[in-house]
CSV table of C-alpha atoms in Angstrom, one decimal:
chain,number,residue,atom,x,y,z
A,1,UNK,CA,0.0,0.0,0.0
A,2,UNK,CA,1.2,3.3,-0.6
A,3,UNK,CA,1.1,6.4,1.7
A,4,UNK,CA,1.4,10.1,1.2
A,5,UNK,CA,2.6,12.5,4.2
A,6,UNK,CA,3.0,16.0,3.4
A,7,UNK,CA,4.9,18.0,6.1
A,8,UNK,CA,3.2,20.7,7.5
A,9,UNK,CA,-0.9,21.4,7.5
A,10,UNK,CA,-0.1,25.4,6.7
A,11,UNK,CA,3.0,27.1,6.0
A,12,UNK,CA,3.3,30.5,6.0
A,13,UNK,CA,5.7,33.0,3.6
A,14,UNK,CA,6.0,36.3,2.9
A,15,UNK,CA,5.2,37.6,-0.8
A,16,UNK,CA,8.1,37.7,-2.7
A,17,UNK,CA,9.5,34.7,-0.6
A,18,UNK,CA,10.4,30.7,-1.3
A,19,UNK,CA,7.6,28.5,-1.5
A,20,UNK,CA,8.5,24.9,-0.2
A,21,UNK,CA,5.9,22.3,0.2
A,22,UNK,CA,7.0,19.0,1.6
A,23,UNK,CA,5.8,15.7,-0.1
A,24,UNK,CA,6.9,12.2,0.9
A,25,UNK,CA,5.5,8.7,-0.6
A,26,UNK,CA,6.5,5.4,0.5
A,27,UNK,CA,6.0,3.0,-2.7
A,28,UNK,CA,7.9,-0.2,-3.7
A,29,UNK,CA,8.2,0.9,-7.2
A,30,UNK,CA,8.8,5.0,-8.8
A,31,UNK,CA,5.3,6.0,-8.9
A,32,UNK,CA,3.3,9.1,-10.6
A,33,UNK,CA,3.3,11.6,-9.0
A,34,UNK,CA,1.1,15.1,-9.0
A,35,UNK,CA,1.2,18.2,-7.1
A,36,UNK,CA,-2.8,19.9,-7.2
A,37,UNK,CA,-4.0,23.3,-6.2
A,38,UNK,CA,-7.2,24.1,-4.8
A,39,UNK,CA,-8.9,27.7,-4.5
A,40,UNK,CA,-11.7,28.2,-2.1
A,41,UNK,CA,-15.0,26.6,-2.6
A,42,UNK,CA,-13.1,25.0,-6.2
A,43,UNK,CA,-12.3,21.7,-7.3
A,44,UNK,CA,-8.6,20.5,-7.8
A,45,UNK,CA,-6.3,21.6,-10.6
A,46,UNK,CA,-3.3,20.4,-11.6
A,47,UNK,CA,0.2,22.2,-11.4
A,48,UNK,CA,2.8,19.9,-12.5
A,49,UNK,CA,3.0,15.7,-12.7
A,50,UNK,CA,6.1,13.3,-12.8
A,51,UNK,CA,5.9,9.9,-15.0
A,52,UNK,CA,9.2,9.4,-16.2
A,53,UNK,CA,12.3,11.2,-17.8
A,54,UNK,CA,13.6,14.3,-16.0
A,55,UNK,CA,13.3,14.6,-12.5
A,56,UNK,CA,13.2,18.4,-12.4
A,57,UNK,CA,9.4,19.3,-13.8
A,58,UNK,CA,7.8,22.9,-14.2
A,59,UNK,CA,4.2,23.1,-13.5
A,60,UNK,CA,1.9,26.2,-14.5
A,61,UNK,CA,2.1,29.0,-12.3
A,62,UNK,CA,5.8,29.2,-12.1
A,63,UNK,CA,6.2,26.1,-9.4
A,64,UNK,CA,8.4,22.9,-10.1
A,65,UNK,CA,9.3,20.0,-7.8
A,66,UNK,CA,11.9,17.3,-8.3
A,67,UNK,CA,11.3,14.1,-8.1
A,68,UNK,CA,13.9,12.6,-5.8
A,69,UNK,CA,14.1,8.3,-5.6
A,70,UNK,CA,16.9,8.2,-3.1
A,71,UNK,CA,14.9,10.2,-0.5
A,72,UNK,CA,11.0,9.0,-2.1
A,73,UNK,CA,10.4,13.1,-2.1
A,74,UNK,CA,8.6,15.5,-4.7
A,75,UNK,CA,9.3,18.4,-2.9
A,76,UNK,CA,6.8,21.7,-4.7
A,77,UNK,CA,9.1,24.4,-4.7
A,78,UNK,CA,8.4,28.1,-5.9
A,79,UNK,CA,11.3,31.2,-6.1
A,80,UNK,CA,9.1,34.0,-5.1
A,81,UNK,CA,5.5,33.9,-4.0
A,82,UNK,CA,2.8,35.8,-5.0
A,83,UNK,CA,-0.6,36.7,-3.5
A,84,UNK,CA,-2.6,34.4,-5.7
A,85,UNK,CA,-0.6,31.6,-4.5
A,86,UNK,CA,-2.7,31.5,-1.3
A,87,UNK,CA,-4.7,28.2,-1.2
A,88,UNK,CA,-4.7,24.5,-0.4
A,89,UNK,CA,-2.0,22.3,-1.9
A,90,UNK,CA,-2.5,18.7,-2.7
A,91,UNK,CA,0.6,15.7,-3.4
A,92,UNK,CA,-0.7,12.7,-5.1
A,93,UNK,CA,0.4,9.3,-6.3
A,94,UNK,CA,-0.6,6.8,-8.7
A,95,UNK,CA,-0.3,3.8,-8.4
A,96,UNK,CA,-1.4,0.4,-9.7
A,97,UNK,CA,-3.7,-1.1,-6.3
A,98,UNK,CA,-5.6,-4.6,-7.2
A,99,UNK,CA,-6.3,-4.2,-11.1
A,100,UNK,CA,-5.8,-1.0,-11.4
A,101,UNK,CA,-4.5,2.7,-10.8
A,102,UNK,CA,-5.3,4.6,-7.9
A,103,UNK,CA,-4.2,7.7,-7.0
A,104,UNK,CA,-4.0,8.8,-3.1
A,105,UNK,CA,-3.7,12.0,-2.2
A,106,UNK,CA,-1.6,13.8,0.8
A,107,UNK,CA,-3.9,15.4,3.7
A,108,UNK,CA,-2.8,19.2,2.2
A,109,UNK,CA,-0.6,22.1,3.1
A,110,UNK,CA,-2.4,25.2,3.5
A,111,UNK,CA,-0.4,28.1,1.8
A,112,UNK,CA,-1.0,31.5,3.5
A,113,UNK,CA,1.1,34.3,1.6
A,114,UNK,CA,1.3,37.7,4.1
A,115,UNK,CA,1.8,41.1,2.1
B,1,UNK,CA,-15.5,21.4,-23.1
B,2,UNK,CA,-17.6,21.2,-20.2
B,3,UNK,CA,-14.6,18.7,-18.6
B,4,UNK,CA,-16.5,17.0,-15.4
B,5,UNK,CA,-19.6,18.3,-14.1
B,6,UNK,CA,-20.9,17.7,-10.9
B,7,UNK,CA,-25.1,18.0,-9.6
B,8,UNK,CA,-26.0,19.6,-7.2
B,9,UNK,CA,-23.5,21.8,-6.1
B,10,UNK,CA,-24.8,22.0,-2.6
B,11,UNK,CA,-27.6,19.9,-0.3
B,12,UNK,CA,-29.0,19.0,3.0
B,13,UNK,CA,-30.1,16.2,3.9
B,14,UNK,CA,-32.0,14.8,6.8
B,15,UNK,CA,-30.4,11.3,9.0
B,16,UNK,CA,-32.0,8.4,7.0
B,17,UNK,CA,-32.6,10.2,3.7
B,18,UNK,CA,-31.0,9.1,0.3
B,19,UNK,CA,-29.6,10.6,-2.7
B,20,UNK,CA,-27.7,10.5,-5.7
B,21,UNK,CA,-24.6,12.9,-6.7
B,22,UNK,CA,-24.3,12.9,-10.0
B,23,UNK,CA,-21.2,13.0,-12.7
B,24,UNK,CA,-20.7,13.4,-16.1
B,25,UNK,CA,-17.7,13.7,-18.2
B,26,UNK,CA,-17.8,14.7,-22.1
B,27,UNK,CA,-13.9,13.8,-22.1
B,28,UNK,CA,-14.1,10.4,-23.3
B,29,UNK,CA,-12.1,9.1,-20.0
B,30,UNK,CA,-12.3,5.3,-19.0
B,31,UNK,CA,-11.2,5.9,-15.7
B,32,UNK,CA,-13.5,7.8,-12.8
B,33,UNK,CA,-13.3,8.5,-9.6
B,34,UNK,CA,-15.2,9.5,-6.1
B,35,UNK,CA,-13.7,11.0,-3.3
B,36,UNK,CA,-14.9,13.2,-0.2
B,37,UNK,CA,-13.3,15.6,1.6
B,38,UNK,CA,-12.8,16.2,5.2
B,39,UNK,CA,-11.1,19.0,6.7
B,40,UNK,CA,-7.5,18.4,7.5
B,41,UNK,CA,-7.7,14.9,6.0
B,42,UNK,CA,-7.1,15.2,2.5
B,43,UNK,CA,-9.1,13.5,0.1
B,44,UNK,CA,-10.6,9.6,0.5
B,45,UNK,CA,-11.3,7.4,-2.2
B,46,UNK,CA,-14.9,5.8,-1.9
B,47,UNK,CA,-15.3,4.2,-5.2
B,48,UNK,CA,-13.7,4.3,-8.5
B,49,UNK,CA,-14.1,2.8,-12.3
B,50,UNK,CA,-12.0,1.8,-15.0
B,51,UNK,CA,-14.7,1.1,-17.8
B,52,UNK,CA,-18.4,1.1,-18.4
B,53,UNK,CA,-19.9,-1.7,-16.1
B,54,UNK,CA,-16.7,-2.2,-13.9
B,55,UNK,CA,-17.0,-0.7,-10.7
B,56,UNK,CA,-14.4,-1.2,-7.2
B,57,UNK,CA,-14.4,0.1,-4.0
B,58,UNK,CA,-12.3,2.3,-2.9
B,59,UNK,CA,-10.9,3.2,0.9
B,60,UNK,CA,-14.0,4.4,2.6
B,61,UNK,CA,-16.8,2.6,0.6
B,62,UNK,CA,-18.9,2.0,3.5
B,63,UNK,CA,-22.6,3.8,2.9
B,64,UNK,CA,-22.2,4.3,-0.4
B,65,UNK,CA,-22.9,3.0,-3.9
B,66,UNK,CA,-22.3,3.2,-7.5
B,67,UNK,CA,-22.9,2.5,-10.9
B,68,UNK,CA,-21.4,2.9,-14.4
B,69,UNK,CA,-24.4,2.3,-17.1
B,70,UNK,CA,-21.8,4.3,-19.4
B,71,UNK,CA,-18.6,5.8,-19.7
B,72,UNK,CA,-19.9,9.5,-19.3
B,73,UNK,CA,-21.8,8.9,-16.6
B,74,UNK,CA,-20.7,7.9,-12.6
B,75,UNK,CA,-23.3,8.6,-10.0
B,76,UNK,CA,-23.0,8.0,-6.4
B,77,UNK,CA,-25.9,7.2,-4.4
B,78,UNK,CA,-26.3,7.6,-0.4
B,79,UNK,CA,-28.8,4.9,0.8
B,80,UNK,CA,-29.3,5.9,4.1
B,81,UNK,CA,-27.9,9.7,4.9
B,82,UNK,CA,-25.9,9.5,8.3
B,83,UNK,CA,-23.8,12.6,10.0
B,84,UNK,CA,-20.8,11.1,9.0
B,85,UNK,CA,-21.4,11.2,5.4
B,86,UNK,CA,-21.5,15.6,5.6
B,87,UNK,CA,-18.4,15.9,3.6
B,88,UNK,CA,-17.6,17.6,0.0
B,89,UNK,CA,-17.8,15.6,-2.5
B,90,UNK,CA,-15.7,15.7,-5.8
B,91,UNK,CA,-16.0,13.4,-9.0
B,92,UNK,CA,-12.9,13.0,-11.5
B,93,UNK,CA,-12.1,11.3,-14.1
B,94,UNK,CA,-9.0,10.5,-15.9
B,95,UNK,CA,-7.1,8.6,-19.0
B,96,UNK,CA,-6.0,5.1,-18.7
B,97,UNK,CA,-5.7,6.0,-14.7
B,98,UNK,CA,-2.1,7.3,-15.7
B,99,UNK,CA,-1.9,10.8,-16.4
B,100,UNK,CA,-3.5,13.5,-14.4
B,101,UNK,CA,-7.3,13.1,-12.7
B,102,UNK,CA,-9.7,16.3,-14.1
B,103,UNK,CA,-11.7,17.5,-11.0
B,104,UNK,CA,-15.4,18.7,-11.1
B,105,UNK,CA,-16.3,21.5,-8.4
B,106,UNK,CA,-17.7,19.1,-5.8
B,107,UNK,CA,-21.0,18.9,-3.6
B,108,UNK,CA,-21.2,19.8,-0.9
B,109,UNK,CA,-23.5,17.7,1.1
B,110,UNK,CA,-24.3,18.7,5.0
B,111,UNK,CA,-26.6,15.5,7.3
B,112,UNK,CA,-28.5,16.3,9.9
């Protein structure tokens, strides 16, 4: 079975400041992997995924996250933060459970972004 | 492209009432999804699909059911409203399970 812990429920950073979200998985084999956003009273939307090839993938919005094996981290990382960056964060994987894909989701980081 | 839309958007229900949240995709996906949310817990898997007529539970399928008549189509259906089941609930669907889940806006659904 695989497991999602994201560090941290809210994380607070000043605009103009680095975003870093903390995502761990444990998984016997490289998994997908997904980073989601969600706005108040909204549904999720996707900022960036890892299948396979580089490690190092951009996302919409100017975040990226790496996908590290050694340490089983996809760490969301962002140089400067912005306003509209404030909202709930979601780490995903997908992986193959019974007969098929599932994807299990992280409990969330709130991201709070003070002017 | 309408993507995945969910009905209603909001509802109460009384203790020992039933309902069905509907889904539909126009996105040709095989794979959908159910999941509530609870505050501070992330999102649970209650049931998912990987084709029309193929249904599975997923981790918190208790008081729930489903159906897949066709691949737009995913409703959920509460039997027998409880307390525990006031949650928000979002429907997705996805390609081959593998690449990324498209969310709808989610119901929210309050019991009492």
């Amino acid at each position: 079975a695989q497991s999602v812990t994201q560090l941290g429920s809210h994380v607070s950073v000043s605009e103009g400041a680095l975003v870093l979200l903390r995502c761990n998985y444990s998984s016997s084999v490289p998994p997908y992997l997904f980073w989601y956003v969600q706005y108040p009273n909204q549904g999720l939307q996707l900022l960036l995924k890892y299948t396979t090839g580089a490690t190092l993938v951009k996302g919409i919005n100017g975040f990226e996250a790496e996908f590290k094996k050694s340490e089983t981290s996809f760490h969301l990382t962002k140089p400067s933060a912005h306003m509209s960056d404030a909202a709930e964060y979601f780490c995903a994987v997908s992986e193959i459970a019974g007969s098929a894909r599932q994807l299990t989701f992280g409990s969330g980081t709130q991201l709070t972004v003070l002017p | 492209n309408a993507g995945v839309t969910q009905t209603p958007k909001f509802r109460i229900l009384k203790i020992g009432q039933s309902m069905t949240l509907q889904c539909t995709q126009d996105m040709n996906h095989n794979y959908m999804y159910w999941y509530r949310q609870d505050p501070g817990m992330g999102l649970k898997l209650i049931y998912y699909s990987v084709g029309a007529g193929i249904t599975d539970k997923g981790e918190v399928p208790n008081g729930y059911n489903v159906s897949r008549s066709t691949t737009e189509d995913f409703p959920l259906r509460l039997e027998l409203a409880a307390p525990s089941q006031t949650s928000v609930y979002f429907c997705a669907s996805s390609w081959e399970g593998i690449t990324e889940a498209f969310f709808g806006q989610g119901t929210r659904l309050t019991v009492v």
